PDB file of C-alpha atoms in Angstrom:
ATOM      1  CA  UNK K   5    -120.270-135.089  46.974  1.00 43.00           C
ATOM      2  CA  UNK K   6    -122.911-135.023  44.391  1.00 37.00           C
ATOM      3  CA  UNK K   7    -126.423-135.775  43.431  1.00 34.00           C
ATOM      4  CA  UNK K   8    -129.927-136.183  45.192  1.00 34.00           C
ATOM      5  CA  UNK K   9    -131.577-139.418  45.593  1.00 35.00           C
ATOM      6  CA  UNK K  10    -135.000-139.690  47.227  1.00 33.00           C
ATOM      7  CA  UNK K  11    -136.864-136.771  48.487  1.00 33.00           C
ATOM      8  CA  UNK K  12    -136.484-138.083  52.034  1.00 35.00           C
ATOM      9  CA  UNK K  13    -132.729-138.054  51.895  1.00 40.00           C
ATOM     10  CA  UNK K  14    -130.495-135.109  51.304  1.00 42.00           C
ATOM     11  CA  UNK K  15    -128.736-134.318  48.242  1.00 46.00           C
ATOM     12  CA  UNK K  16    -125.080-135.458  48.145  1.00 45.00           C
ATOM     13  CA  UNK K  17    -123.940-131.746  47.269  1.00 43.00           C
ATOM     14  CA  UNK K  18    -121.194-130.868  49.829  1.00 39.00           C
ATOM     15  CA  UNK K  19    -120.407-127.700  51.487  1.00 34.00           C
ATOM     16  CA  UNK K  20    -117.471-126.529  52.948  1.00 32.00           C
ATOM     17  CA  UNK K  21    -116.426-128.262  54.380  1.00 34.00           C
ATOM     18  CA  UNK K  22    -117.724-125.674  53.770  1.00 34.00           C
ATOM     19  CA  UNK K  23    -116.358-127.678  53.222  1.00 34.00           C
ATOM     20  CA  UNK K  24    -112.584-125.477  54.136  1.00 32.00           C
ATOM     21  CA  UNK K  25    -110.058-124.685  56.957  1.00 29.00           C
ATOM     22  CA  UNK K  26    -110.308-123.505  60.506  1.00 28.00           C
ATOM     23  CA  UNK K  27    -112.824-120.820  61.221  1.00 30.00           C
ATOM     24  CA  UNK K  28    -111.473-117.539  61.310  1.00 29.00           C
ATOM     25  CA  UNK K  29    -110.419-116.457  64.927  1.00 31.00           C
ATOM     26  CA  UNK K  30    -109.356-113.332  65.891  1.00 28.00           C
ATOM     27  CA  UNK K  31    -106.836-112.550  68.528  1.00 29.00           C
ATOM     28  CA  UNK K  32    -106.789-109.144  70.266  1.00 29.00           C
ATOM     29  CA  UNK K  33    -103.873-106.832  69.291  1.00 31.00           C
ATOM     30  CA  UNK K  34    -101.284-106.620  71.814  1.00 30.00           C
ATOM     31  CA  UNK K  35     -99.814-103.128  72.621  1.00 33.00           C
ATOM     32  CA  UNK K  36     -96.563-101.989  74.502  1.00 32.00           C
ATOM     33  CA  UNK K  37     -98.465 -99.829  76.973  1.00 32.00           C
ATOM     34  CA  UNK K  38     -98.915-102.574  79.566  1.00 33.00           C
ATOM     35  CA  UNK K  39     -95.333-103.005  80.366  1.00 32.00           C
ATOM     36  CA  UNK K  40     -95.420 -98.973  81.746  1.00 32.00           C
ATOM     37  CA  UNK K  41     -98.597 -99.376  83.321  1.00 34.00           C
ATOM     38  CA  UNK K  42     -99.163 -99.304  86.901  1.00 36.00           C
ATOM     39  CA  UNK K  43     -99.787-102.595  89.188  1.00 37.00           C
ATOM     40  CA  UNK K  44    -103.225-102.790  88.434  1.00 38.00           C
ATOM     41  CA  UNK K  45    -102.080-103.595  84.752  1.00 39.00           C
ATOM     42  CA  UNK K  46    -100.988-107.174  86.399  1.00 41.00           C
ATOM     43  CA  UNK K  47    -104.734-108.014  86.758  1.00 44.00           C
ATOM     44  CA  UNK K  48    -105.832-111.025  84.638  1.00 45.00           C
ATOM     45  CA  UNK K  49    -106.720-109.566  81.216  1.00 45.00           C
ATOM     46  CA  UNK K  50    -110.498-109.781  80.389  1.00 46.00           C
ATOM     47  CA  UNK K  51    -111.538-113.199  78.343  1.00 42.00           C
ATOM     48  CA  UNK K  52    -111.902-112.081  74.758  1.00 41.00           C
ATOM     49  CA  UNK K  53    -115.508-112.125  73.478  1.00 43.00           C
ATOM     50  CA  UNK K  54    -116.080-115.347  71.475  1.00 46.00           C
ATOM     51  CA  UNK K  55    -115.761-115.242  67.836  1.00 57.00           C
ATOM     52  CA  UNK K  56    -119.251-115.317  66.399  1.00 70.00           C
ATOM     53  CA  UNK K  57    -119.954-117.843  63.548  1.00 75.00           C
ATOM     54  CA  UNK K  58    -122.525-117.020  60.903  1.00 82.00           C
ATOM     55  CA  UNK K  59    -125.764-119.024  61.259  1.00 85.00           C
ATOM     56  CA  UNK K  60    -125.554-120.341  57.836  1.00 88.00           C
ATOM     57  CA  UNK K  61    -122.181-121.828  58.766  1.00 91.00           C
ATOM     58  CA  UNK K  62    -123.030-123.090  62.070  1.00 93.00           C
ATOM     59  CA  UNK K  63    -126.453-124.625  60.627  1.00 94.00           C
ATOM     60  CA  UNK K  64    -124.354-126.334  57.749  1.00 95.00           C
ATOM     61  CA  UNK K  65    -122.093-127.987  60.311  1.00 95.00           C
ATOM     62  CA  UNK K  66    -124.722-129.300  62.559  1.00 95.00           C
ATOM     63  CA  UNK K  67    -126.431-130.463  59.726  1.00 96.00           C
ATOM     64  CA  UNK K  68    -123.647-132.797  58.323  1.00 96.00           C
ATOM     65  CA  UNK K  69    -122.408-133.432  61.556  1.00 96.00           C
ATOM     66  CA  UNK K  70    -125.793-135.295  62.341  1.00 96.00           C
ATOM     67  CA  UNK K  71    -126.174-137.140  59.114  1.00 96.00           C
ATOM     68  CA  UNK K  72    -122.521-138.003  58.639  1.00 96.00           C
ATOM     69  CA  UNK K  73    -122.648-141.651  58.978  1.00 96.00           C
ATOM     70  CA  UNK K  74    -125.989-142.266  56.928  1.00 96.00           C
ATOM     71  CA  UNK K  75    -124.756-139.903  54.265  1.00 94.00           C
ATOM     72  CA  UNK K  76    -121.359-141.674  53.711  1.00 95.00           C
ATOM     73  CA  UNK K  77    -123.190-145.214  53.759  1.00 93.00           C
ATOM     74  CA  UNK K  78    -125.517-143.927  51.091  1.00 91.00           C
ATOM     75  CA  UNK K  79    -123.167-142.063  48.809  1.00 90.00           C
ATOM     76  CA  UNK K  80    -119.681-144.071  49.566  1.00 88.00           C
ATOM     77  CA  UNK K  81    -119.613-145.494  45.890  1.00 89.00           C
ATOM     78  CA  UNK K  82    -121.641-143.118  43.893  1.00 91.00           C
ATOM     79  CA  UNK K  83    -118.736-142.201  41.708  1.00 94.00           C
ATOM     80  CA  UNK K  84    -118.537-145.648  40.414  1.00 94.00           C
ATOM     81  CA  UNK K  85    -121.926-145.327  38.756  1.00 94.00           C
ATOM     82  CA  UNK K  86    -120.993-141.943  37.007  1.00 96.00           C
ATOM     83  CA  UNK K  87    -118.764-142.262  34.280  1.00 97.00           C
ATOM     84  CA  UNK K  88    -118.889-138.646  33.007  1.00 97.00           C
ATOM     85  CA  UNK K  89    -118.144-137.175  36.257  1.00 97.00           C
ATOM     86  CA  UNK K  90    -115.066-139.508  36.548  1.00 98.00           C
ATOM     87  CA  UNK K  91    -113.972-138.434  33.166  1.00 98.00           C
ATOM     88  CA  UNK K  92    -114.211-134.873  34.036  1.00 98.00           C
ATOM     89  CA  UNK K  93    -112.275-135.237  37.210  1.00 98.00           C
ATOM     90  CA  UNK K  94    -109.549-137.390  34.926  1.00 98.00           C
ATOM     91  CA  UNK K  95    -109.271-134.060  32.560  1.00 98.00           C
ATOM     92  CA  UNK K  96    -108.951-131.797  35.551  1.00 98.00           C
ATOM     93  CA  UNK K  97    -106.149-134.305  36.946  1.00 98.00           C
ATOM     94  CA  UNK K  98    -104.515-134.274  33.835  1.00 98.00           C
ATOM     95  CA  UNK K  99    -104.583-130.129  33.698  1.00 98.00           C
ATOM     96  CA  UNK K 100    -102.978-130.184  36.987  1.00 98.00           C
ATOM     97  CA  UNK K 101    -100.344-132.750  36.325  1.00 98.00           C
ATOM     98  CA  UNK K 102     -98.862-135.929  38.303  1.00 97.00           C
ATOM     99  CA  UNK K 103     -98.273-135.086  41.641  1.00 98.00           C
ATOM    100  CA  UNK K 104    -100.052-131.564  41.697  1.00 98.00           C
ATOM    101  CA  UNK K 105    -100.865-130.356  45.042  1.00 98.00           C
ATOM    102  CA  UNK K 106    -104.957-130.037  45.442  1.00 98.00           C
ATOM    103  CA  UNK K 107    -107.192-128.969  47.838  1.00 98.00           C
ATOM    104  CA  UNK K 108    -110.618-130.746  47.866  1.00 98.00           C
ATOM    105  CA  UNK K 109    -112.772-127.978  49.576  1.00 98.00           C
ATOM    106  CA  UNK K 110    -115.713-129.412  51.145  1.00 97.00           C
ATOM    107  CA  UNK K 111    -114.574-132.911  51.178  1.00 97.00           C
ATOM    108  CA  UNK K 112    -117.352-134.606  53.196  1.00 96.00           C
ATOM    109  CA  UNK K 113    -116.672-138.176  53.918  1.00 97.00           C
ATOM    110  CA  UNK K 114    -113.399-138.002  51.333  1.00 97.00           C
ATOM    111  CA  UNK K 115    -114.773-140.041  48.337  1.00 96.00           C
ATOM    112  CA  UNK K 116    -113.648-137.453  45.809  1.00 97.00           C
ATOM    113  CA  UNK K 117    -110.740-136.770  47.676  1.00 98.00           C
ATOM    114  CA  UNK K 118    -109.769-140.539  47.401  1.00 98.00           C
ATOM    115  CA  UNK K 119    -110.323-140.597  43.789  1.00 98.00           C
ATOM    116  CA  UNK K 120    -108.464-137.635  42.935  1.00 98.00           C
ATOM    117  CA  UNK K 121    -105.594-139.393  45.057  1.00 98.00           C
ATOM    118  CA  UNK K 122    -106.131-142.202  42.737  1.00 98.00           C
ATOM    119  CA  UNK K 123    -105.439-140.328  39.859  1.00 98.00           C
ATOM    120  CA  UNK K 124    -101.978-139.279  40.968  1.00 98.00           C
ATOM    121  CA  UNK K 125    -102.603-136.052  42.727  1.00 98.00           C
ATOM    122  CA  UNK K 126    -101.375-134.958  46.191  1.00 98.00           C
ATOM    123  CA  UNK K 127    -104.538-134.065  47.569  1.00 98.00           C
ATOM    124  CA  UNK K 128    -105.841-133.102  50.669  1.00 98.00           C
ATOM    125  CA  UNK K 129    -109.227-132.564  52.294  1.00 98.00           C
ATOM    126  CA  UNK K 130    -110.974-129.678  53.888  1.00 98.00           C
ATOM    127  CA  UNK K 131    -114.431-129.616  55.490  1.00 98.00           C
ATOM    128  CA  UNK K 132    -116.496-127.694  58.152  1.00 96.00           C
ATOM    129  CA  UNK K 133    -117.940-130.962  59.541  1.00 97.00           C
ATOM    130  CA  UNK K 134    -116.121-132.832  62.111  1.00 97.00           C
ATOM    131  CA  UNK K 135    -118.357-135.878  61.657  1.00 97.00           C
ATOM    132  CA  UNK K 136    -117.558-135.976  58.036  1.00 98.00           C
ATOM    133  CA  UNK K 137    -113.876-135.686  58.723  1.00 98.00           C
ATOM    134  CA  UNK K 138    -113.970-138.475  61.213  1.00 98.00           C
ATOM    135  CA  UNK K 139    -115.350-140.829  58.399  1.00 98.00           C
ATOM    136  CA  UNK K 140    -112.901-139.376  55.637  1.00 98.00           C
ATOM    137  CA  UNK K 141    -109.801-140.082  58.302  1.00 98.00           C
ATOM    138  CA  UNK K 142    -111.423-143.291  59.092  1.00 98.00           C
ATOM    139  CA  UNK K 143    -111.658-144.830  55.416  1.00 97.00           C
ATOM    140  CA  UNK K 144    -108.653-142.986  53.994  1.00 97.00           C
ATOM    141  CA  UNK K 145    -106.152-143.147  56.654  1.00 97.00           C
ATOM    142  CA  UNK K 146    -103.420-142.365  54.035  1.00 97.00           C
ATOM    143  CA  UNK K 147    -104.844-138.893  53.164  1.00 98.00           C
ATOM    144  CA  UNK K 148    -104.745-135.513  55.235  1.00 98.00           C
ATOM    145  CA  UNK K 149    -108.063-134.036  56.301  1.00 98.00           C
ATOM    146  CA  UNK K 150    -108.570-130.648  58.064  1.00 98.00           C
ATOM    147  CA  UNK K 151    -111.379-128.786  59.614  1.00 97.00           C
ATOM    148  CA  UNK K 152    -112.028-125.220  58.247  1.00 96.00           C
ATOM    149  CA  UNK K 153    -114.218-122.858  56.094  1.00 95.00           C
ATOM    150  CA  UNK K 154    -113.719-122.247  52.532  1.00 95.00           C
ATOM    151  CA  UNK K 155    -113.996-118.449  53.263  1.00 95.00           C
ATOM    152  CA  UNK K 156    -110.949-118.167  55.372  1.00 95.00           C
ATOM    153  CA  UNK K 157    -108.744-121.058  54.106  1.00 97.00           C
ATOM    154  CA  UNK K 158    -105.643-121.799  56.297  1.00 97.00           C
ATOM    155  CA  UNK K 159    -103.535-122.415  52.916  1.00 98.00           C
ATOM    156  CA  UNK K 160    -100.592-120.101  51.650  1.00 98.00           C
ATOM    157  CA  UNK K 161    -101.113-117.996  48.786  1.00 98.00           C
ATOM    158  CA  UNK K 162    -100.137-119.418  45.423  1.00 98.00           C
ATOM    159  CA  UNK K 163     -99.423-122.636  46.957  1.00 98.00           C
ATOM    160  CA  UNK K 164    -101.873-125.162  44.952  1.00 98.00           C
ATOM    161  CA  UNK K 165    -101.750-126.429  41.621  1.00 98.00           C
ATOM    162  CA  UNK K 166    -105.526-127.477  41.793  1.00 98.00           C
ATOM    163  CA  UNK K 167    -108.853-126.910  43.841  1.00 98.00           C
ATOM    164  CA  UNK K 168    -112.110-128.945  43.843  1.00 98.00           C
ATOM    165  CA  UNK K 169    -115.357-127.621  45.038  1.00 98.00           C
ATOM    166  CA  UNK K 170    -117.468-130.379  44.277  1.00 97.00           C
ATOM    167  CA  UNK K 171    -121.000-129.386  45.308  1.00 96.00           C
ATOM    168  CA  UNK K 172    -119.509-127.700  48.253  1.00 95.00           C
ATOM    169  CA  UNK K 173    -120.708-123.984  47.411  1.00 97.00           C
ATOM    170  CA  UNK K 174    -124.375-124.713  47.619  1.00 96.00           C
ATOM    171  CA  UNK K 175    -125.037-123.607  51.273  1.00 93.00           C
ATOM    172  CA  UNK K 176    -123.169-120.155  50.711  1.00 96.00           C
ATOM    173  CA  UNK K 177    -125.711-117.376  50.008  1.00 96.00           C
ATOM    174  CA  UNK K 178    -125.128-115.848  46.933  1.00 96.00           C
ATOM    175  CA  UNK K 179    -123.596-112.660  48.330  1.00 97.00           C
ATOM    176  CA  UNK K 180    -120.743-115.142  49.714  1.00 97.00           C
ATOM    177  CA  UNK K 181    -119.701-116.431  46.239  1.00 98.00           C
ATOM    178  CA  UNK K 182    -117.600-113.552  45.219  1.00 98.00           C
ATOM    179  CA  UNK K 183    -115.438-114.101  48.696  1.00 98.00           C
ATOM    180  CA  UNK K 184    -115.476-117.810  48.050  1.00 98.00           C
ATOM    181  CA  UNK K 185    -113.878-117.528  44.362  1.00 98.00           C
ATOM    182  CA  UNK K 186    -111.493-114.946  45.686  1.00 98.00           C
ATOM    183  CA  UNK K 187    -110.146-117.174  48.303  1.00 98.00           C
ATOM    184  CA  UNK K 188    -109.844-120.034  45.677  1.00 98.00           C
ATOM    185  CA  UNK K 189    -108.018-117.377  43.527  1.00 98.00           C
ATOM    186  CA  UNK K 190    -105.615-116.763  46.463  1.00 98.00           C
ATOM    187  CA  UNK K 191    -104.766-120.169  47.154  1.00 98.00           C
ATOM    188  CA  UNK K 192    -103.926-121.278  43.521  1.00 98.00           C
ATOM    189  CA  UNK K 193    -100.605-120.745  41.822  1.00 98.00           C
ATOM    190  CA  UNK K 194    -100.492-119.185  38.576  1.00 98.00           C
ATOM    191  CA  UNK K 195    -102.036-121.251  35.961  1.00 98.00           C
ATOM    192  CA  UNK K 196    -103.693-123.489  38.636  1.00 98.00           C
ATOM    193  CA  UNK K 197    -107.098-125.284  37.719  1.00 98.00           C
ATOM    194  CA  UNK K 198    -110.372-125.173  39.915  1.00 98.00           C
ATOM    195  CA  UNK K 199    -113.389-127.502  39.465  1.00 98.00           C
ATOM    196  CA  UNK K 200    -116.770-126.084  40.716  1.00 98.00           C
ATOM    197  CA  UNK K 201    -119.890-128.671  40.400  1.00 98.00           C
ATOM    198  CA  UNK K 202    -123.290-127.757  41.383  1.00 98.00           C
ATOM    199  CA  UNK K 203    -126.883-128.669  40.497  1.00 97.00           C
ATOM    200  CA  UNK K 204    -128.725-126.425  38.112  1.00 98.00           C
ATOM    201  CA  UNK K 205    -131.856-124.510  38.989  1.00 97.00           C
ATOM    202  CA  UNK K 206    -133.536-121.616  40.207  1.00 96.00           C
ATOM    203  CA  UNK K 207    -135.041-122.526  43.493  1.00 95.00           C
ATOM    204  CA  UNK K 208    -133.706-124.070  46.486  1.00 94.00           C
ATOM    205  CA  UNK K 209    -134.461-127.285  47.907  1.00 93.00           C
ATOM    206  CA  UNK K 210    -135.056-127.654  51.423  1.00 94.00           C
ATOM    207  CA  UNK K 211    -134.161-130.901  53.569  1.00 92.00           C
ATOM    208  CA  UNK K 212    -135.825-131.386  56.575  1.00 94.00           C
ATOM    209  CA  UNK K 213    -135.005-133.945  59.221  1.00 95.00           C
ATOM    210  CA  UNK K 214    -133.086-136.375  56.488  1.00 94.00           C
ATOM    211  CA  UNK K 215    -132.718-139.962  57.680  1.00 94.00           C
ATOM    212  CA  UNK K 216    -134.725-139.080  60.825  1.00 95.00           C
ATOM    213  CA  UNK K 217    -132.247-136.646  62.214  1.00 96.00           C
ATOM    214  CA  UNK K 218    -133.921-133.440  63.799  1.00 96.00           C
ATOM    215  CA  UNK K 219    -131.908-131.022  61.283  1.00 96.00           C
ATOM    216  CA  UNK K 220    -132.712-129.228  57.985  1.00 95.00           C
ATOM    217  CA  UNK K 221    -130.984-127.315  55.582  1.00 94.00           C
ATOM    218  CA  UNK K 222    -131.510-125.466  52.215  1.00 94.00           C
ATOM    219  CA  UNK K 223    -129.531-126.547  49.165  1.00 95.00           C
ATOM    220  CA  UNK K 224    -129.110-123.907  46.514  1.00 96.00           C
ATOM    221  CA  UNK K 225    -129.518-124.355  42.865  1.00 98.00           C
ATOM    222  CA  UNK K 226    -127.826-122.017  40.441  1.00 98.00           C
ATOM    223  CA  UNK K 227    -127.430-121.348  36.691  1.00 98.00           C
ATOM    224  CA  UNK K 228    -123.981-122.022  34.973  1.00 98.00           C
ATOM    225  CA  UNK K 229    -123.940-118.565  33.258  1.00 98.00           C
ATOM    226  CA  UNK K 230    -123.815-116.315  36.457  1.00 98.00           C
ATOM    227  CA  UNK K 231    -121.272-118.378  38.402  1.00 98.00           C
ATOM    228  CA  UNK K 232    -119.138-118.538  35.537  1.00 98.00           C
ATOM    229  CA  UNK K 233    -119.333-114.362  35.449  1.00 98.00           C
ATOM    230  CA  UNK K 234    -118.230-114.505  39.007  1.00 98.00           C
ATOM    231  CA  UNK K 235    -115.377-116.744  38.515  1.00 98.00           C
ATOM    232  CA  UNK K 236    -114.109-114.326  35.647  1.00 98.00           C
ATOM    233  CA  UNK K 237    -114.931-111.402  38.091  1.00 98.00           C
ATOM    234  CA  UNK K 238    -112.639-112.982  40.546  1.00 98.00           C
ATOM    235  CA  UNK K 239    -109.738-113.445  38.000  1.00 98.00           C
ATOM    236  CA  UNK K 240    -110.168-116.931  36.667  1.00 98.00           C
ATOM    237  CA  UNK K 241    -110.654-117.926  33.110  1.00 98.00           C
ATOM    238  CA  UNK K 242    -113.416-120.439  32.483  1.00 98.00           C
ATOM    239  CA  UNK K 243    -112.291-122.865  30.262  1.00 98.00           C
ATOM    240  CA  UNK K 244    -115.136-125.590  30.407  1.00 98.00           C
ATOM    241  CA  UNK K 245    -118.789-125.208  31.004  1.00 98.00           C
ATOM    242  CA  UNK K 246    -120.519-128.405  31.089  1.00 97.00           C
ATOM    243  CA  UNK K 247    -124.074-129.613  32.136  1.00 98.00           C
ATOM    244  CA  UNK K 248    -124.686-133.297  32.522  1.00 97.00           C
ATOM    245  CA  UNK K 249    -128.906-134.214  32.429  1.00 97.00           C
ATOM    246  CA  UNK K 250    -130.176-135.574  35.359  1.00 96.00           C
ATOM    247  CA  UNK K 251    -129.623-139.240  35.922  1.00 95.00           C
ATOM    248  CA  UNK K 252    -132.827-140.568  36.641  1.00 92.00           C
ATOM    249  CA  UNK K 253    -131.469-143.809  38.005  1.00 91.00           C
ATOM    250  CA  UNK K 254    -129.509-142.196  40.658  1.00 91.00           C
ATOM    251  CA  UNK K 255    -132.567-140.418  41.532  1.00 89.00           C
ATOM    252  CA  UNK K 256    -131.443-137.055  40.341  1.00 92.00           C
ATOM    253  CA  UNK K 257    -133.925-134.393  40.159  1.00 93.00           C
ATOM    254  CA  UNK K 258    -131.979-131.759  38.107  1.00 96.00           C
ATOM    255  CA  UNK K 259    -129.121-131.395  35.618  1.00 98.00           C
ATOM    256  CA  UNK K 260    -125.607-130.964  37.047  1.00 98.00           C
ATOM    257  CA  UNK K 261    -123.196-128.466  36.205  1.00 98.00           C
ATOM    258  CA  UNK K 262    -119.369-128.413  35.974  1.00 98.00           C
ATOM    259  CA  UNK K 263    -117.008-125.428  35.582  1.00 98.00           C
ATOM    260  CA  UNK K 264    -113.166-125.694  35.307  1.00 98.00           C
ATOM    261  CA  UNK K 265    -111.562-122.418  35.630  1.00 98.00           C
ATOM    262  CA  UNK K 266    -107.894-121.300  35.388  1.00 98.00           C
ATOM    263  CA  UNK K 267    -106.208-118.973  37.457  1.00 98.00           C
ATOM    264  CA  UNK K 268    -104.183-116.490  35.497  1.00 97.00           C
ATOM    265  CA  UNK K 269    -100.797-117.563  34.066  1.00 92.00           C
ATOM    266  CA  UNK K 270     -97.919-115.200  34.954  1.00 78.00           C
ATOM    267  CA  UNK K 271     -97.497-112.432  32.333  1.00 57.00           C
ATOM    268  CA  UNK K 272    -100.011-113.906  30.004  1.00 57.00           C
ATOM    269  CA  UNK K 273    -103.644-113.920  31.194  1.00 59.00           C
TER     270      UNK K 273
END
């Protein structure tokens, strides 16, 4: 979800759920030669090599699996103390329209997903971490949550009225942001809206053994201008750029950035 508290706990910035739909799986192509091959062709086929998962995705998933219960307990009611963030999400919900189908990409324990549902959206969550998803399903039994990667979403083209990446790109390397934004663009219907939230800064923040768990992870900070430029390069029109000052009462060390972008409208953008 969002903002950092004490240095000993992880920022509530979320990833993919990374986030997020299943990690890409690759099935060997099937040919026709086997039907005409000699008896040896009936021997068991070799076992395909397992699909390799990039290190940063595996590290992110392990990190959030380990801290899921502690994280959810600490940040469960965070939005209640953030009126400006709620106002931005309310504006996004109005842009999408009542009942609009929305994916919360990198949903974590489902707090933002539930809030979006309360605003009248037909929302589901996607995340890398099964630990986070277990909490999201337990605490929001009426909502749907799926495991997966925001780099390879199991969502049809042009099928969403909106998508939310609420602090879920902060574990993606810079070189993977264009692919993530292209994937967001693919799943949004013409005129659909996207929210991207992240913390402002130039240097990453490293979290080592949060809540006493033997895991660590870097949280990347970025400036709004280059992120907006990448969204525009992916075909979006950025309709809002907002930076909120750090809230000392919440323990935030950095300002918070929010971008709302619109996918091209058919025949207009």
